[in-house]
Coordinates of C-alpha atoms and ligand atoms in Angstrom, one line a residue:
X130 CA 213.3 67.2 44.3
X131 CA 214.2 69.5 41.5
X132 CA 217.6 71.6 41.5
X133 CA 217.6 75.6 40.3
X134 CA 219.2 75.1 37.1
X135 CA 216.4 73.0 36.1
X136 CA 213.6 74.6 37.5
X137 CA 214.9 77.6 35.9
X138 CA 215.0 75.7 32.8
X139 CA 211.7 74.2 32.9
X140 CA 209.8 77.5 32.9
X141 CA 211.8 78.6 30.6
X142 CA 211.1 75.8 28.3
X143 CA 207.2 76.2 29.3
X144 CA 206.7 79.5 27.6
X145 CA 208.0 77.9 24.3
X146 CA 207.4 74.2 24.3
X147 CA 204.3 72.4 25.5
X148 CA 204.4 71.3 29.1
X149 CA 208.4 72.1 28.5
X150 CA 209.1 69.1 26.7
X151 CA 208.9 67.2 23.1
X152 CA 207.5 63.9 24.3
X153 CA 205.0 63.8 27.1
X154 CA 206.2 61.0 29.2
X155 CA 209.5 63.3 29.9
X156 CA 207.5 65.5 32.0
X157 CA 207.4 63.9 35.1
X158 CA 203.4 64.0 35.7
X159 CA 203.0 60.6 36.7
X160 CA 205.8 61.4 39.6
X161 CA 205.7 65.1 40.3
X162 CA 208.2 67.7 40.7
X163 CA 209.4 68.3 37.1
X164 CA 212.6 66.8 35.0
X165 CA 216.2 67.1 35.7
X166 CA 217.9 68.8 32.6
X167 CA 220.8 66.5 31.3
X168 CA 223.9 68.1 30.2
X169 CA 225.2 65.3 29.3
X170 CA 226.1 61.8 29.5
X171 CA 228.8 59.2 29.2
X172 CA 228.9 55.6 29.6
X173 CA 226.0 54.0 32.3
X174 CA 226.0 57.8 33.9
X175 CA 223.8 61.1 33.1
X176 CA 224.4 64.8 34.5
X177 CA 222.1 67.1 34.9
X178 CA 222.6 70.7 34.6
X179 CA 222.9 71.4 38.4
X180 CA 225.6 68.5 38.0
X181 CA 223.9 66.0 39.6
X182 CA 225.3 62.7 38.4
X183 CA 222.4 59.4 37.9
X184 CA 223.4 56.2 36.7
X185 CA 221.0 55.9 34.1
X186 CA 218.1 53.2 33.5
X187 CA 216.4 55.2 30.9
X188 CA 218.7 55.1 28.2
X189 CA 217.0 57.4 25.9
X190 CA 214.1 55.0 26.2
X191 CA 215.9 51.9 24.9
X192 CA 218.7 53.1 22.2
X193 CA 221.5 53.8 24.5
X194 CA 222.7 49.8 24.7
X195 CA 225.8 50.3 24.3
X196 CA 226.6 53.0 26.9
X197 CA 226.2 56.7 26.2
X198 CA 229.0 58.8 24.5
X199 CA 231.1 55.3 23.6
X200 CA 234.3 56.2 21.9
X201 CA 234.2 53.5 19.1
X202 CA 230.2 55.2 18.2
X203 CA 231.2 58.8 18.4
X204 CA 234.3 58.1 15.9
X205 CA 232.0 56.4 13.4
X206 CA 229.3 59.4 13.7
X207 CA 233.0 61.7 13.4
X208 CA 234.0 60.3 10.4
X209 CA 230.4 60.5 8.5
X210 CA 229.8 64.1 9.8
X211 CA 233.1 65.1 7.5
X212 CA 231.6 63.5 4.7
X213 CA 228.6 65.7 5.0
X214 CA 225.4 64.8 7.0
X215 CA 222.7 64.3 4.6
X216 CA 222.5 63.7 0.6
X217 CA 219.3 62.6 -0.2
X218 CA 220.5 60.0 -1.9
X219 CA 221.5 56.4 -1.7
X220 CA 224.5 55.8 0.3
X221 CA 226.9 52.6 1.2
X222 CA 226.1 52.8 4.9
X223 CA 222.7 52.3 4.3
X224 CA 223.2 48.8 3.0
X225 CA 225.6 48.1 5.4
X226 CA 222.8 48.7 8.2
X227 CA 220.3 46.7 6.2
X228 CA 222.3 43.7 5.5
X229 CA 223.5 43.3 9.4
X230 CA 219.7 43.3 9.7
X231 CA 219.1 41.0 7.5
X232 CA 221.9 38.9 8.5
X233 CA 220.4 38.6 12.3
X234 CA 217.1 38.6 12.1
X235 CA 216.0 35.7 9.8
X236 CA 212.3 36.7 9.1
X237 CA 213.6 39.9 7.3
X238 CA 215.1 39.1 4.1
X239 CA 214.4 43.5 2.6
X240 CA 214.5 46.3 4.7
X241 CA 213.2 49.9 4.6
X242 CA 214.9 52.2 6.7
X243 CA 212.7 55.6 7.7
X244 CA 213.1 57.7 11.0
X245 CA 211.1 56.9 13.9
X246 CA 209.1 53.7 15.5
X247 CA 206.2 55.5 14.9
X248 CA 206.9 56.4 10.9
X249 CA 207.5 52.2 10.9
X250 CA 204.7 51.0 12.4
X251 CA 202.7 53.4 10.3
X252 CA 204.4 51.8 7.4
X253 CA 204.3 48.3 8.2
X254 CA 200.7 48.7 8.5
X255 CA 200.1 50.4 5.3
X256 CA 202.1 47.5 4.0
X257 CA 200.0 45.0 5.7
X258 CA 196.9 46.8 4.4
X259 CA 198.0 47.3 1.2
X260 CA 199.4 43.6 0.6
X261 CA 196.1 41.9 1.9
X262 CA 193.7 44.5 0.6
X263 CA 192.0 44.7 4.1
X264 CA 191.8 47.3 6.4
X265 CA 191.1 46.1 10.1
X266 CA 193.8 45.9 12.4
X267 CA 194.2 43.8 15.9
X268 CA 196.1 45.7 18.8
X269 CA 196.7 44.6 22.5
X270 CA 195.5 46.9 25.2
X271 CA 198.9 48.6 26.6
X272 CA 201.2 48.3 23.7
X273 CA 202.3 51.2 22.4
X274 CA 203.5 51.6 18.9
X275 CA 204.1 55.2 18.3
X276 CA 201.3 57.8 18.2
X277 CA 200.2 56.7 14.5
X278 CA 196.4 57.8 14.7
X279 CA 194.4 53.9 14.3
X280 CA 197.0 52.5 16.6
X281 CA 196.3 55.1 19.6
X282 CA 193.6 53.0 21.5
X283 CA 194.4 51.6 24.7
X284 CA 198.3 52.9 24.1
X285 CA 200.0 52.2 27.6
X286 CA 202.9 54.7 28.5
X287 CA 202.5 58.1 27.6
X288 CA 198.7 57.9 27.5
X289 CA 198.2 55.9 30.5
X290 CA 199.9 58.4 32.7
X291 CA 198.3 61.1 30.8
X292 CA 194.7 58.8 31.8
X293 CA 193.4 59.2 28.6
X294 CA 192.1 56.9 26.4
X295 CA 192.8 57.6 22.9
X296 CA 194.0 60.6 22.0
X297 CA 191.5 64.0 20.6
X298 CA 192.6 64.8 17.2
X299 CA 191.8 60.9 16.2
X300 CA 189.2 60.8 14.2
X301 CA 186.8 57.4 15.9
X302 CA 186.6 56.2 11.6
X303 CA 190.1 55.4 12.5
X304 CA 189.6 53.9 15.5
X305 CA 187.0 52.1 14.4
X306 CA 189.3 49.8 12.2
X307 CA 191.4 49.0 15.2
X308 CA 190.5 45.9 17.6
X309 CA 191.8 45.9 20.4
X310 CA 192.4 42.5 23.0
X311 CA 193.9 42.3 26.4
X312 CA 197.9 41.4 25.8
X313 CA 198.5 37.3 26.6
X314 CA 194.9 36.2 26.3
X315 CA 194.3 33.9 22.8
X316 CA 191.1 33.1 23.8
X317 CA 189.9 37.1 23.4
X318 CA 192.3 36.9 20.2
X319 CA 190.1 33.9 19.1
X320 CA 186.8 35.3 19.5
X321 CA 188.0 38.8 17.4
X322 CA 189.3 36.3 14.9
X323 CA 185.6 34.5 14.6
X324 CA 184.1 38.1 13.8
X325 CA 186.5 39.9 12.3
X326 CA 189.2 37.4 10.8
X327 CA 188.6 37.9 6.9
X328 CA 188.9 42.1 7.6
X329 CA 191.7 41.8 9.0
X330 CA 195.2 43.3 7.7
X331 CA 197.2 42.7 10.6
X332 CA 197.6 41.8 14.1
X333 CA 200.3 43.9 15.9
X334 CA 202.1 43.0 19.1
X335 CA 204.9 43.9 21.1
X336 CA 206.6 40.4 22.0
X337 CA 207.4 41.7 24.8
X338 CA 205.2 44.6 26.0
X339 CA 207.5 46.8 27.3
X340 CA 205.3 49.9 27.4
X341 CA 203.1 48.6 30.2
X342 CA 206.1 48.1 32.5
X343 CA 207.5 45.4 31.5
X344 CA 205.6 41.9 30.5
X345 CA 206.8 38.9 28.7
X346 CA 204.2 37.0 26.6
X347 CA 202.7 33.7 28.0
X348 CA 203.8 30.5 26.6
X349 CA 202.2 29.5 23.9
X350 CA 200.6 33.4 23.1
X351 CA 203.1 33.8 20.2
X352 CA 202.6 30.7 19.0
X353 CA 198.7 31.0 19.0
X354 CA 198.8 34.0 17.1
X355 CA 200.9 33.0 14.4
X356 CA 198.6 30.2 14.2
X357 CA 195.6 32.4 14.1
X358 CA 197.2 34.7 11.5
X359 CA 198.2 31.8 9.3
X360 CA 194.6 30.3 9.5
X361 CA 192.6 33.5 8.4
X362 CA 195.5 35.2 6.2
X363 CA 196.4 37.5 8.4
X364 CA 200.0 39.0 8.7
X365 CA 201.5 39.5 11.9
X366 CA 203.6 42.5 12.5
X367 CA 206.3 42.1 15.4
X368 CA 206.8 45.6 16.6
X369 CA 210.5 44.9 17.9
X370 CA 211.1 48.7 17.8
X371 CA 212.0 48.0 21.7
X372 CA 212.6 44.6 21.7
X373 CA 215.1 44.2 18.8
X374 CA 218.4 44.1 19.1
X375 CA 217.2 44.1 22.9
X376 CA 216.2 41.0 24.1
X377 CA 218.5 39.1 22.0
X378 CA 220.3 39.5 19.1
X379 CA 217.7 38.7 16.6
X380 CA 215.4 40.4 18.9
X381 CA 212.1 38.4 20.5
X382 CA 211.6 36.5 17.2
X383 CA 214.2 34.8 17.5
X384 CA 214.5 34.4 21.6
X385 CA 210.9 32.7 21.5
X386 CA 211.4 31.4 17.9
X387 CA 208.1 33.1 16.3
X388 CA 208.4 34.4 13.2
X389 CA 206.8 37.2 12.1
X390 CA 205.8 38.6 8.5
X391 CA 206.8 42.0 9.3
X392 CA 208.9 43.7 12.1
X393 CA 209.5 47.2 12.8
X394 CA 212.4 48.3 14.6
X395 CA 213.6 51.4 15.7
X396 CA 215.4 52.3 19.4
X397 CA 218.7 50.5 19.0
X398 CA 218.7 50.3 15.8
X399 CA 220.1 54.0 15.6
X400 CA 222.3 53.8 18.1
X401 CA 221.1 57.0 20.1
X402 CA 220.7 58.4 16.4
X403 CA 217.0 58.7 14.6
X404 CA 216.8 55.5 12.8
X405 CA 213.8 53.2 12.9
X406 CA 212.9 50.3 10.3
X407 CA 210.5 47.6 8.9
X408 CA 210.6 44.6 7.3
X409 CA 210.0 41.2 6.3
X410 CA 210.0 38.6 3.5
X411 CA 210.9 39.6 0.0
X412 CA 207.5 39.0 -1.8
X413 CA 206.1 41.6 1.2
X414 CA 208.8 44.1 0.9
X415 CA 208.8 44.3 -2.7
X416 CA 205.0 45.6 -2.6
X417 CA 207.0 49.0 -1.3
X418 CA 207.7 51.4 -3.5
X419 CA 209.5 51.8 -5.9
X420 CA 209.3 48.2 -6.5
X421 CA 205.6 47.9 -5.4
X422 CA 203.1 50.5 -5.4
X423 CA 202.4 50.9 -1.7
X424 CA 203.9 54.1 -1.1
X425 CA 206.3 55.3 1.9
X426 CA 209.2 58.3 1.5
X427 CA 211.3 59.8 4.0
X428 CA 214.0 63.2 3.0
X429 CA 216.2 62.1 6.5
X430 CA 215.1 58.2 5.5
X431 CA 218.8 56.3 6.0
X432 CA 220.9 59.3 7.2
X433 CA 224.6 58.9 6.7
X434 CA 225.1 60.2 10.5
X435 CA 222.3 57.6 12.1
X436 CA 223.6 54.7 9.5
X437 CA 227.0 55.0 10.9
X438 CA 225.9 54.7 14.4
X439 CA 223.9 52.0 14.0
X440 CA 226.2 50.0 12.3
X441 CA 228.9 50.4 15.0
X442 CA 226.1 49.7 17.6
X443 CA 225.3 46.8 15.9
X444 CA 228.9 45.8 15.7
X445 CA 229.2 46.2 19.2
X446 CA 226.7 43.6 20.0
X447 CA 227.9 40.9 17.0
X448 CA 230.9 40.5 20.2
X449 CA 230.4 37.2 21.9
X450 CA 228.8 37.4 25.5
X451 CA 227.4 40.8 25.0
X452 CA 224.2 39.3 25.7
X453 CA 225.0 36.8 28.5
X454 CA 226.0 39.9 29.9
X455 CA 222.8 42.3 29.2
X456 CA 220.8 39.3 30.8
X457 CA 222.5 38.7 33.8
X458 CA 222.5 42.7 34.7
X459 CA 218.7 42.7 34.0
X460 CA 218.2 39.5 36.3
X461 CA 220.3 40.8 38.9
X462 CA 218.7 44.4 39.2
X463 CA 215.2 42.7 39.2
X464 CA 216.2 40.1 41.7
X465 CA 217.8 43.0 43.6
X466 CA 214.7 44.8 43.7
X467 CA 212.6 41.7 44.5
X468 CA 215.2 40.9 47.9
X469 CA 214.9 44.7 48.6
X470 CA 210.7 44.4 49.0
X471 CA 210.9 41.1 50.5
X472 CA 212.9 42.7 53.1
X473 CA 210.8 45.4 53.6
X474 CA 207.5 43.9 53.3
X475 CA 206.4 45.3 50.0
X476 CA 204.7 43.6 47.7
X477 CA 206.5 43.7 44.2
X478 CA 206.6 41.6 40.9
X479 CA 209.4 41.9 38.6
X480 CA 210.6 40.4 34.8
X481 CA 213.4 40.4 33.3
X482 CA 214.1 39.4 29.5
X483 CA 217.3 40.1 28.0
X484 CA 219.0 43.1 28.1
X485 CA 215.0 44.5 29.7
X486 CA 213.6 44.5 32.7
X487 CA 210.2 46.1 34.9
X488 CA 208.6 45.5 38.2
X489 CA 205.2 46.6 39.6
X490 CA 203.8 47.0 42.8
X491 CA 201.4 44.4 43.0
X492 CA 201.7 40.6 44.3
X493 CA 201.5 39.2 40.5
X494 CA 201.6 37.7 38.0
X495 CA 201.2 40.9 35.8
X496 CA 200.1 39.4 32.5
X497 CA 198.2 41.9 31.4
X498 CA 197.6 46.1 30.8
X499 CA 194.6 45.4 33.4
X500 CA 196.8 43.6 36.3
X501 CA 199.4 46.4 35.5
X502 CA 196.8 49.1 36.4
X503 CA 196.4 48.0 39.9
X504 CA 199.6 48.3 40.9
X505 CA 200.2 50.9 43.4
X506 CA 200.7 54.1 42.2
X507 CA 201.7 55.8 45.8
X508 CA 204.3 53.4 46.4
X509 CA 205.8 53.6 43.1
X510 CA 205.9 57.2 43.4
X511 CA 207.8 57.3 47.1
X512 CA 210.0 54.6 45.4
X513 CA 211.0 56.8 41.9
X514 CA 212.1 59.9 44.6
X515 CA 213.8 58.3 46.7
X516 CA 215.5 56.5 44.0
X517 CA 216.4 59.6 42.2
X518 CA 217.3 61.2 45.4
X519 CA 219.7 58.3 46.0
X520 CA 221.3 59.4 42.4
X521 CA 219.7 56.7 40.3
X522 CA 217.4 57.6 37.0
X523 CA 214.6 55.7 36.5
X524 CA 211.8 56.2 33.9
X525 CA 209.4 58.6 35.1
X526 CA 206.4 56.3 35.5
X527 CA 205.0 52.9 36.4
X528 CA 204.1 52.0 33.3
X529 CA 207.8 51.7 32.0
X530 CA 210.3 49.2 31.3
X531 CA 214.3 49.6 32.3
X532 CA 217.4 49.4 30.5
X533 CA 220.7 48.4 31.4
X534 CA 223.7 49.1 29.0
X535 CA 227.1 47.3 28.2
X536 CA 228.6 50.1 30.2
X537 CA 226.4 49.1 33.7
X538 CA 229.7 47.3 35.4
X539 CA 229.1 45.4 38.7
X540 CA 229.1 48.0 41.1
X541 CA 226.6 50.1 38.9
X542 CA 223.8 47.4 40.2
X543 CA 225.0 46.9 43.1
X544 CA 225.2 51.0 44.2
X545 CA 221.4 50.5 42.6
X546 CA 220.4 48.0 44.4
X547 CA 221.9 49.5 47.5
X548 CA 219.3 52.3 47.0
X549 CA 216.5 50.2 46.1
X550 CA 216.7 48.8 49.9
X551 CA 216.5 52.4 51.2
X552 CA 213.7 53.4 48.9
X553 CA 211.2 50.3 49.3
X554 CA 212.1 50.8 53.3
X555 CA 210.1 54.6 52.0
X556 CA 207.7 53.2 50.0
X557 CA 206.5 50.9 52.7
X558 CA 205.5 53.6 54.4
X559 CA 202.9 54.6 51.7
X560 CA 199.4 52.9 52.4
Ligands
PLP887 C1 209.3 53.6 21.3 C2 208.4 52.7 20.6 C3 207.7 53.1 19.4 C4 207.8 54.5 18.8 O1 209.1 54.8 18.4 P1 209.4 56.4 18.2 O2 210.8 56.4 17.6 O3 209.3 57.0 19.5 O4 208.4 56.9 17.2 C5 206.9 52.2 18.7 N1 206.8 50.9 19.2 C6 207.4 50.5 20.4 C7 207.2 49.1 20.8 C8 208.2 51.4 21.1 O5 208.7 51.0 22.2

C-alpha cells in the first residue's frame, strides 16, 4: 500500500520517534501497512511525499474546516509572524478570539485560552472540582477527551485500536474517581447519580461522540443530563473540542439547545494552529486564576500565531450558508456511502451532523461504544485500502469520525463517492 518515500521515512522515523509518530492513532495499526508522509496540502487535497495526491477526510483530525493552506488564513498567520511569534504576554488577538467566542456560543460568557483539548479538559475539570469542592467525575464509555490521566477509562479512538483499556502509567486512585456509563443511556446515568450524585464534580460528554465513529446523542439524552446535573449540583462540561465550531456555529449546544456550564474547545478553534479553550459563565470562570484561586498557566497559552488563525477561521465561518453547506457535504457523502453498500450488499450504518459524519459496518442503530465494537473490523479494513488506493484519505480506523471542509466542492464527493462504490464492491468480499 505504502510508496518508497514513505517507507523510507517510516523507519527512519522509528529509530527516533515511538512507533514513528507523535500520536498513536497516525500509525496505521488498526489498518496495516504504515502512513503516507504528507508533504503538504492545499485546499480539500493532501500529498504525500511520493506525490500521491488524497482528497482529504481527516483534516488534521477536525481543525482544517476551512480548507488547508487557505490564502485569507496563511496572510493573517503572515502578518503576526512579523510581529514576532510569542511574547508571553497579553496581546489584542487574544481578546479578539475570546470575544468571537463569546459572541457565538451563549453558555460562555469568560474564556481561557491554553493549547491543546487535552490541557482544557484537564482544566475544565479542575475547575469543576475546584468550584463544587468534589472530586468524582462521570464519563461515557468511548468518548475521548485527551489523554488527561482520570479521564483515560474506556477512551475510544486511540485506545480502542490500541485494545487497551486504560492506559499503564495511570495510577487506578485516579481512575477510581472516574465513573464511567455507556454514551445515550440516562437510565445507567440515573442509577450513578443515586450512588454517587453528591461526589460528583462533573459529568463530561461529547455531544456528539465523535471518537467512537461517529454517534449523535439520543433525544432527550442531553436534556436528561442537564436535568440530572441541575438536580444533584452537578456541572456539566460539554467537551466541544470536536464538535464546536463543527456541528454548528455555536457548536452542539446550541444545535440541540442544551446548555452547558462549561465547554472546552480546541480543533477549530485554532485554525490548524495549537489552540484549545474552556469556558462558561462568569461566576465559574472567575474561580480561575488570577481572579480565583483554581490555578491553570500556559507559556504558548493564547499565541499571537494560533490567535490569528483562529480568528480568520472563525471569520470564515461568521459568512452566511457556510454551514448549509458543511451539512449538505456531510449528508451527501454518508448517503453516498449508504447507496454504495446497499448496492453491494453490505451492511452499513451512517450519521451525519453538521459539518461531521461516520459510518460503521453494522446494520444499526449505533448508539453506543458497545454497538460500535461489533462492527466489522475486516470489512472496514478492505474498505480504508481500497479507499486510499482509489486516492481518498480516510482516518485510519473504525472508530473515527470524517470531516469535510469549505474547500470539498461537488465533484470532491462525488470522485469519493465514486470510489466508495468500488471499495464496498471489495469489502463485500470480506466474510
Ligand atoms: C481531539 C479531542 C480532544 C483532545 O484534543 P488534543 O488537542 O488532541 O489534546 C479532546 N476531546 C475531544 C472530544 C477531542 O475530539
Amino acid at each position: 500500500m505504502l510508496n518508497k518515500t514513505s517507507r523510507g521515512l517510516l523507519r527512519r522515523a522509528r529509530r527516533v520517534i515511538p512507533g514513528g509518530v507523535n500520536s498513536p492513532v497516525r500509525a496505521y495499526s488498526a489498518v496495516g501497512g504504515g502512513p503516507p508522509f504528507i508533504a503538504r496540502a492545499k485546499g480539500s487535497r493532501v500529498w504525500d511525499a511520493d506525490g500521491n495526491e488524497f482528497i482529504d477526510y481527516v483534516g488534521s483530525w477536525g481543525p482544517m474546516i476551512a480548507g488547508h493552506a487557505r490564502s485569507s488564513v496563511l496572510r493573517e498567520i503572515r502578518s503576526a509572524l512579523a510581529r514576532g511569534t510569542s511574547f508571553g504576554a497579553p496581546t489584542e488577538l487574544e481578546i479578539e478570539l475570546a470575544e468571537r467566542v463569546c459572541a457565538v456560543l451563549p453558555s460562555i460568557e469568560k474564556v481561557r485560552m491554553v493549547s491543546s483539548g487535552t490541557e482544557a479538559t484537564m482544566s475544565a475539570i479542575r475547575l469543576a472540582r475546584g468550584v463544587t469542592g468534589r472530586d468524582r467525575v462521570l464519563k461515557f464509555d468511548g468518548c475521548y477527551h485527551g489523554h488527561v490521566d482520570s479521564l483515560l477509562v474506556g477512551a475510544g479512538s486511540g485506545v480502542a485500536t490500541l485494545g487497551i483499556p486504560g492506559s499503564p502509567g495511570v495510577p487506578r486512585a485516579f481512575t477510581r474517581l472516574t465513573i464511567q456509563a455507556p454514551y445515550n443511556d440516562l437510565a445507567a446515568v440515573r442509577k450513578a447519580f443515586g450512588r454517587w450524585g453528591r461526589e460528583l464534580a462533573c459529568v463530561i460528554v461529547e455531544p456528539v461522540a465523535g471518537n467512537m465513529g461517529c454517534i449523535p446523542p439520543v433525544p432527550g439524552f442531553l436534556e436528561g443530563l442537564r436535568e440530572e446535573c441541575d438536580r444533584s449540583g452537578v456541572l456539566l462540561i460539554f467537551d466541544e473540542v470536536m464538535t464546536g465550531f463543527r456541528v454548528a456555529r455555536g457548536g452542539a449546544q446550541v444545535h440541540y439547545g442544551v446548555e452547558p456550564d462549561l465547554t472546552c474547545l480546541g480543533k477549530v478553534l485554532g485554525g490548524g494552529l495549537p489552540a484549545a479553550a474552556y469556558g462558561g459563565a462568569r461566576h465559574l470562570m472567575s474561580e480561575v486564576a488570577p481572579e480565583g484561586p483554581v490555578y491553570q498557566a500556559g507559556t504558548l497559552s493564547g499565541n499571537p500565531l494560533a490567535m490569528a488563525a483562529g480568528v480568520q477561521t472563525l471569520r470564515m465561518l461568521e459568512e452566511p450558508g457556510v454551514y448549509e453547506q458543511l451539512g449538505a457535504a456531510s449528508q451527501h457523502l454518508a448517503d453516498g456511502f449508504l447507496e454504495a453498500a446497499q448496492a453491494a450488499g453490505v451492511e452499513l450504518s451512517a450519521a451525519a451532523v453538521g459539518g461531521m459524519f461516520g459510518f460503521f459496518f453494522h446494520p444499526g442503530p449505533v448508539e453506543n461504544f458497545g454497538h460500535a465494537r461489533q462492527a466489522h473490523e475486516g470489512r472496514f479494513k478492505r474498505f480504508f485500502a481500497s479507499m486510499l488506493e482509489e486516492g481518498i484519505y480516510l482516518p485510519p480506523s473504525p472508530y473515527e469520525a470524517l470531516f469535510p471542509s469549505l474547500q470539498h466542492r461537488r465533484r470532491d464527493l462525488d470522485r469519493t463517492v465514486e470510489a466508495a462504490y468500488a471499495a464496498m464492491r471489495r469489502a463485500a468480499r470480506v466474510r
